[in-house]
CSV table of C-alpha atoms in Angstrom, one decimal:
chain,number,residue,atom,x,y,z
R,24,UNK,CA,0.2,-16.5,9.2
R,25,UNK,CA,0.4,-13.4,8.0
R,26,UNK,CA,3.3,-11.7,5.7
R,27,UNK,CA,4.4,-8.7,4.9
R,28,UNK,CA,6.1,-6.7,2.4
R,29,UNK,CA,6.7,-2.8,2.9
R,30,UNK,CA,8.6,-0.9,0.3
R,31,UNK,CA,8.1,3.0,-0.7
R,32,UNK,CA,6.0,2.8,-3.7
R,33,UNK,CA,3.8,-0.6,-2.9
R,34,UNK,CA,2.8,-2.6,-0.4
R,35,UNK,CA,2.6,-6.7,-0.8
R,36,UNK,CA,0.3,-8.6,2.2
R,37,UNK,CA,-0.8,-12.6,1.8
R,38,UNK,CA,-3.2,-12.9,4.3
R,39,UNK,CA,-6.5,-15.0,5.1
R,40,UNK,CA,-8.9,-11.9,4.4
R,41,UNK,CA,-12.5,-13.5,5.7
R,42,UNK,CA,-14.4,-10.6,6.3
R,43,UNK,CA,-12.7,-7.3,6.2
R,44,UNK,CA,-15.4,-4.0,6.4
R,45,UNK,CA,-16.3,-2.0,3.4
R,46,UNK,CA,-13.7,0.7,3.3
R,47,UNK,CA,-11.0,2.6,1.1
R,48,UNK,CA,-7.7,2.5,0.7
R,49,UNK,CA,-5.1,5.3,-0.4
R,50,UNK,CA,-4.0,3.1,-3.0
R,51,UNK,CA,-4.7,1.2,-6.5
R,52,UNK,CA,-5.0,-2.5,-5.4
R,53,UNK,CA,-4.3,-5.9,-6.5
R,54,UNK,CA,-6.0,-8.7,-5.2
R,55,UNK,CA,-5.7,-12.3,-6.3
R,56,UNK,CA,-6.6,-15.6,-4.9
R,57,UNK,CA,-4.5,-18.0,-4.2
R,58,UNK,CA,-6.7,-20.6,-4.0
R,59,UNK,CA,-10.6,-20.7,-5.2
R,60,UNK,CA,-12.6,-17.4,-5.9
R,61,UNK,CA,-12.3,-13.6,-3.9
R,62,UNK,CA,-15.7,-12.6,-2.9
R,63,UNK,CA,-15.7,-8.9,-2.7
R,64,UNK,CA,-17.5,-5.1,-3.7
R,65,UNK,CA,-16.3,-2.3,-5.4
R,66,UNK,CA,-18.6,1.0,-6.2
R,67,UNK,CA,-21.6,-0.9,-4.6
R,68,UNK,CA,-20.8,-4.1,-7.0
R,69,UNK,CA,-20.7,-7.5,-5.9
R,70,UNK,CA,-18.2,-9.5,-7.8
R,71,UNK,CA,-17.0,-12.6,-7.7
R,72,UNK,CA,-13.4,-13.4,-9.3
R,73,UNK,CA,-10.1,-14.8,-8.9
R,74,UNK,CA,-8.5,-11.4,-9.3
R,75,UNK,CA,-9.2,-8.0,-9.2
R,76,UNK,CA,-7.8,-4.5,-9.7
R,77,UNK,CA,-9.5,-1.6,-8.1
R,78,UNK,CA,-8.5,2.0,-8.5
R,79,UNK,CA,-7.8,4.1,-5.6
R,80,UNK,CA,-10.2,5.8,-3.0
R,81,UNK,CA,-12.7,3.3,-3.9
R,82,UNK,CA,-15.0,2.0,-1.3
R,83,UNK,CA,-15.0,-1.9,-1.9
R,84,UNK,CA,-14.2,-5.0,0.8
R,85,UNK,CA,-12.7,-8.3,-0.5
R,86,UNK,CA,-12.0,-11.8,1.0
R,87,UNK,CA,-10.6,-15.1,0.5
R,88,UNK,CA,-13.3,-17.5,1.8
R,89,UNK,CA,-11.4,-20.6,0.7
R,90,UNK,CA,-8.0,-19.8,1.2
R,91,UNK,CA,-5.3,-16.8,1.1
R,92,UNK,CA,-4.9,-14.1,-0.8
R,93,UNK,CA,-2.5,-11.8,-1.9
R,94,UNK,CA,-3.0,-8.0,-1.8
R,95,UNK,CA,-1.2,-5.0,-3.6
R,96,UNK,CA,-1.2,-1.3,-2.8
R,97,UNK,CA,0.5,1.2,-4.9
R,98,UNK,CA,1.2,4.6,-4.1
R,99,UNK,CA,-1.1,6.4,-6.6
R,100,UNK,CA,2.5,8.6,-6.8
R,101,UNK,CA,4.3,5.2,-8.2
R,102,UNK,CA,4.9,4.0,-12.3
R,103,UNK,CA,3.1,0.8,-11.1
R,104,UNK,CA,0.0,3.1,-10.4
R,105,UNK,CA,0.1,4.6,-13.2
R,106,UNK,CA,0.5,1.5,-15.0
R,107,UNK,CA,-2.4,-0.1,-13.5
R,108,UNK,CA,-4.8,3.3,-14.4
R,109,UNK,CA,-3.5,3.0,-18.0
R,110,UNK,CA,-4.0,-0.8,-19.1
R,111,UNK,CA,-6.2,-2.4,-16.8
R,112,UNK,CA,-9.0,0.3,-15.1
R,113,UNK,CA,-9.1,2.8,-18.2
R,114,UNK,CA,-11.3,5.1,-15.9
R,115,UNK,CA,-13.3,2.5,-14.2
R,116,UNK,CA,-13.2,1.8,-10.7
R,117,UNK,CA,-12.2,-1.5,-10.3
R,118,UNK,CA,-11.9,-4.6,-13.6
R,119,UNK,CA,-11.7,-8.3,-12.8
R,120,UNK,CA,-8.4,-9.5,-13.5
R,121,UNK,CA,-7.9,-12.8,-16.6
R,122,UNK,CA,-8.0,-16.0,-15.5
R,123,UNK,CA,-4.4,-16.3,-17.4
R,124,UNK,CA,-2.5,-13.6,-15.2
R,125,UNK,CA,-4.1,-14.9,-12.3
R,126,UNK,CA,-2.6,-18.4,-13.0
R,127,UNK,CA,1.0,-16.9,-13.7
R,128,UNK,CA,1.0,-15.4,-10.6
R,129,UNK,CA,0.1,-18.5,-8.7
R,130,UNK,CA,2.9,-20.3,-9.9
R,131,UNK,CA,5.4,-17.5,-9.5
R,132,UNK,CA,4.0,-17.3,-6.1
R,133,UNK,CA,3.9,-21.4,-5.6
R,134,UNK,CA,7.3,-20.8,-7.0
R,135,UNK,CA,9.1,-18.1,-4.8
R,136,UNK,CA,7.5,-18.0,-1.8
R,137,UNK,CA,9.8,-20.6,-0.3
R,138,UNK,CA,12.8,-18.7,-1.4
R,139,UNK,CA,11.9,-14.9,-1.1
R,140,UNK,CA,8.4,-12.9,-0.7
R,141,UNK,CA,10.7,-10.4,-2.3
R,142,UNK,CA,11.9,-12.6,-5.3
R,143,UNK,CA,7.9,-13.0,-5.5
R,144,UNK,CA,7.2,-9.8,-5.3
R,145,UNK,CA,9.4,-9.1,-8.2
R,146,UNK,CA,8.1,-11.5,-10.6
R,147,UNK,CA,4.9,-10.9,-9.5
R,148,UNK,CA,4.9,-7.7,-10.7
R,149,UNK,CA,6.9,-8.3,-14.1
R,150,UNK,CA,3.9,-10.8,-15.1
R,151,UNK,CA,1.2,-7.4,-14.9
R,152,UNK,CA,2.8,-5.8,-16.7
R,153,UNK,CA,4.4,-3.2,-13.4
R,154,UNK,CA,8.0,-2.9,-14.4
R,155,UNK,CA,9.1,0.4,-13.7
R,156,UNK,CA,8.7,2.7,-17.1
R,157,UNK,CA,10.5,5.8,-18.0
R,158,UNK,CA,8.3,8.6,-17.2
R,159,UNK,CA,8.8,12.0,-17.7
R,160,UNK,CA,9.8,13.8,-14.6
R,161,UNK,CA,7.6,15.6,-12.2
R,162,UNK,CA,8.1,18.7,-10.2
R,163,UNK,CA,11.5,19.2,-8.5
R,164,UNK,CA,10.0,20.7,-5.9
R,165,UNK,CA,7.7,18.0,-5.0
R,166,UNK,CA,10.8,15.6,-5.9
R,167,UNK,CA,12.4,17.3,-3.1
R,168,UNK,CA,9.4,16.5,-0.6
R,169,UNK,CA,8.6,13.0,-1.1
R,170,UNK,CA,12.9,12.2,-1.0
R,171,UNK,CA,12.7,14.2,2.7
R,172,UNK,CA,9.5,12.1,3.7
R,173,UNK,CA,10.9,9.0,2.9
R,174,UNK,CA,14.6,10.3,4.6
R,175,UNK,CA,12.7,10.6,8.1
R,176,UNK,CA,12.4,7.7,10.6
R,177,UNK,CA,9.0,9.5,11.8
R,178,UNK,CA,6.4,12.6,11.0
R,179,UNK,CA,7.2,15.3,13.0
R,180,UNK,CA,4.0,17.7,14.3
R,181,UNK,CA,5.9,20.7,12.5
R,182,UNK,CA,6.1,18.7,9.1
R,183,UNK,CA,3.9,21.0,7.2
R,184,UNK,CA,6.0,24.3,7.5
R,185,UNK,CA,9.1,22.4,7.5
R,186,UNK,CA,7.7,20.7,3.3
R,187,UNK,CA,6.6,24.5,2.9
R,188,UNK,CA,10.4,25.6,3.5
R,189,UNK,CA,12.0,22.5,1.2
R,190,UNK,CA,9.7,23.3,-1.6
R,191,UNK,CA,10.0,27.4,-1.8
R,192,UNK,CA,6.2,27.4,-1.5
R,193,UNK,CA,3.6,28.5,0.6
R,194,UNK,CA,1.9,25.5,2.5
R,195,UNK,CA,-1.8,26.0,0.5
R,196,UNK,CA,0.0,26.1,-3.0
R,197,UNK,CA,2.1,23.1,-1.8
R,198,UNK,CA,-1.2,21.0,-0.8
R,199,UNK,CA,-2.6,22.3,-4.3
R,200,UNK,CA,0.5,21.1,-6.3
R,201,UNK,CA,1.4,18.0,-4.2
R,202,UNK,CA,-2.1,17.0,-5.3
R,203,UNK,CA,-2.0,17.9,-8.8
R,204,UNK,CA,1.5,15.7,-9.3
R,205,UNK,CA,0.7,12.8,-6.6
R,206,UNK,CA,-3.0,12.5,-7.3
R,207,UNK,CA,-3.7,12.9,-3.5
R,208,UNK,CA,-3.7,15.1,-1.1
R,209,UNK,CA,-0.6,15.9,1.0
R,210,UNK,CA,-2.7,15.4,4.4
R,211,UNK,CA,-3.8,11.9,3.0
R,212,UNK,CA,0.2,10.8,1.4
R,213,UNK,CA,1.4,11.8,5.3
R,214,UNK,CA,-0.8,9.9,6.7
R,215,UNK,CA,0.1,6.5,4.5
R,216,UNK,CA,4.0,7.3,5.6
R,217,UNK,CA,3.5,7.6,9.3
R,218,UNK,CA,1.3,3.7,8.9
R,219,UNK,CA,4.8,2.9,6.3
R,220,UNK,CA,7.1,4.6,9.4
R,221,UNK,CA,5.1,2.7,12.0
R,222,UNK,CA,5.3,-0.6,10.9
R,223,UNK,CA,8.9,-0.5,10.3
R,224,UNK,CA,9.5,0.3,13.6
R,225,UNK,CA,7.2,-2.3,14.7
R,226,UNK,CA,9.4,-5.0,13.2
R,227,UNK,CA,12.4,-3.6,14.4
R,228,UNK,CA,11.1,-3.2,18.5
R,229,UNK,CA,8.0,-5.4,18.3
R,230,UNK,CA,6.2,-2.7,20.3
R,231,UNK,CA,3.2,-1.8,18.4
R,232,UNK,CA,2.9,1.4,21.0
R,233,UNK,CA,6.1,2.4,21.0
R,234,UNK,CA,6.1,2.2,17.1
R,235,UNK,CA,2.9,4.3,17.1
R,236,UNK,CA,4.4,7.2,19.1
R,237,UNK,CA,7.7,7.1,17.4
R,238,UNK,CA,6.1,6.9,13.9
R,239,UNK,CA,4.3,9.9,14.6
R,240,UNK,CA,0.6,8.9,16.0
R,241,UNK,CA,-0.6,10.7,18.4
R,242,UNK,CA,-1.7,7.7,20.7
R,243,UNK,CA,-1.5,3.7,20.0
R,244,UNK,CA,-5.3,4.1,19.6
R,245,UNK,CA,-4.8,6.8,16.8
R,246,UNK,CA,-2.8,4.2,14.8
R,247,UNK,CA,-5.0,1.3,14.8
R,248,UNK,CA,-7.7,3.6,13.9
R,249,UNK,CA,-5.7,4.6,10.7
R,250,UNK,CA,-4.6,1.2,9.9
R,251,UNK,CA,-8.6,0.2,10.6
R,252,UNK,CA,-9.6,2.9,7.8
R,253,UNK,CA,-6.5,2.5,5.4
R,254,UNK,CA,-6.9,-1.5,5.3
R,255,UNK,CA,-10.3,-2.8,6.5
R,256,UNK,CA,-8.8,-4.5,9.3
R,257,UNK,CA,-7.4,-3.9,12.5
R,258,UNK,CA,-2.9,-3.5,13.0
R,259,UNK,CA,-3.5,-6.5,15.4
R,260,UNK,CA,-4.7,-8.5,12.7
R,261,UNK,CA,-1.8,-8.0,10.7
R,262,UNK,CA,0.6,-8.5,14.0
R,263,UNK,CA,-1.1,-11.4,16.1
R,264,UNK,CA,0.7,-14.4,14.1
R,265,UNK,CA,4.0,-12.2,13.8
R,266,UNK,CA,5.8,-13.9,16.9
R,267,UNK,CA,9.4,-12.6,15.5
R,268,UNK,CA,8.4,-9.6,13.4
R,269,UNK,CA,12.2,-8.7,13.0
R,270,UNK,CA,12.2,-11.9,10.6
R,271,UNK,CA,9.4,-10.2,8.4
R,272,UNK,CA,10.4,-8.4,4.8
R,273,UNK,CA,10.9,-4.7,5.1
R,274,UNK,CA,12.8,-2.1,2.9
């Protein structure tokens, strides 16, 4: 059984991961084990751990051989992000995690997951250390664009000019600036919110082509190609032990 949680800034899967392919993900990760060690490559590295951080745009693969695991993605936009490049990666591209934080987070997970993969997902991230901090504030104008991308139930074909207009910029000194405040580029940030888009409306209509074209994808086979190259695994992976996905968490 697969679950879920979707929210704006991260992303929170526990999964059986056996043998995902080597490939990147738009996103500093988290990955612990919840039971014995995570097998796994980061940078050409082969590690062996119960937890790992690796920094985003990283090509790595890691799996669970003897159990589940839970995986993080935060938006390299988000505090948490930030956070994560600060005290645990200091400009390396992935760091294995201690043995003490991986404990704490088994037991908050052994914990809450009966109650609330939310209520986890809270405490999960209070014990690294991925409380929201003040920050100083970025860009109003790119502010303005990631508030309208998150206000839309899908990505429209004419989204670039229609960012362009909210911003006051020209759509080539947007891309530059969206990349120097978000740390990726705006083609890459759109295409993590249509997969965000698409699998909300997957667990509200339980179609995953219907979700696909309503999201924003240009054909089913379009999606599960991004979700192939965003998480190392196919959509139907995620979806095949969902048999009420209106019951899963979402935002």
């Amino acid at each position: 059984m697969t679950d879920i949680l979707f929210e704006y800034d991260h992303i929170l899967i526990r999964s059986e991961y056996k043998t995902p392919d080597l490939h990147r993900h738009l996103a500093s990760h988290v990955v612990v084990s919840l039971a014995g060690d995570l097998h796994g490559e980061a940078s050409g590295n082969a590690f062996r751990a119960n937890g790992v951080c690796i920094a985003s745009d990283v090509l790595h693969t890691v799996c669970a051989p003897d159990g589940e695991l839970l995986l993080y993605l935060f938006d390299t936009s988000s505090s948490a992000s930030k956070i994560l490049s600060r005290d645990y990666l200091n400009g390396t591209d992935f760091c294995v995690l201690e043995n003490a934080i991986v404990e704490k987070i088994r037991a908050v997970w052994n914990t809450e997951k009966t109650h609330s993969l939310a209520a986890a997902d809270v405490q999960i991230r209070s014990v690294l250390g991925l409380s929201p901090l003040h920050e100083e504030k970025s860009d109003l104008r790119i502010e303005r664009v990631l508030s309208f991308l998150k206000s839309l139930d899908e990505i429209p074909e004419d989204i670039m000019p229609r960012l362009s207009s909210i911003a006051c910029l020209s759509q080539s000194r947007l891309s530059h600036l969206f990349t120097q405040q978000v740390g990726i580029s705006l083609h890459r940030y759109l295409a993590m919110e249509k997969m965000r888009k698409g699998y909300i409306l997957f667990q509200k209509s339980g179609n995953i082509s219907q979700a696909a074209l309503d999201a924003g994808f240009d054909s089913p086979s379009h999606f599960a190609a991004t979700c192939k190259r965003m998480f190392g695994i196919s959509f139907s992976d995620f979806t095949k032990s969902m048999e009420h996905p209106s019951r899963q968490n979402s935002i």
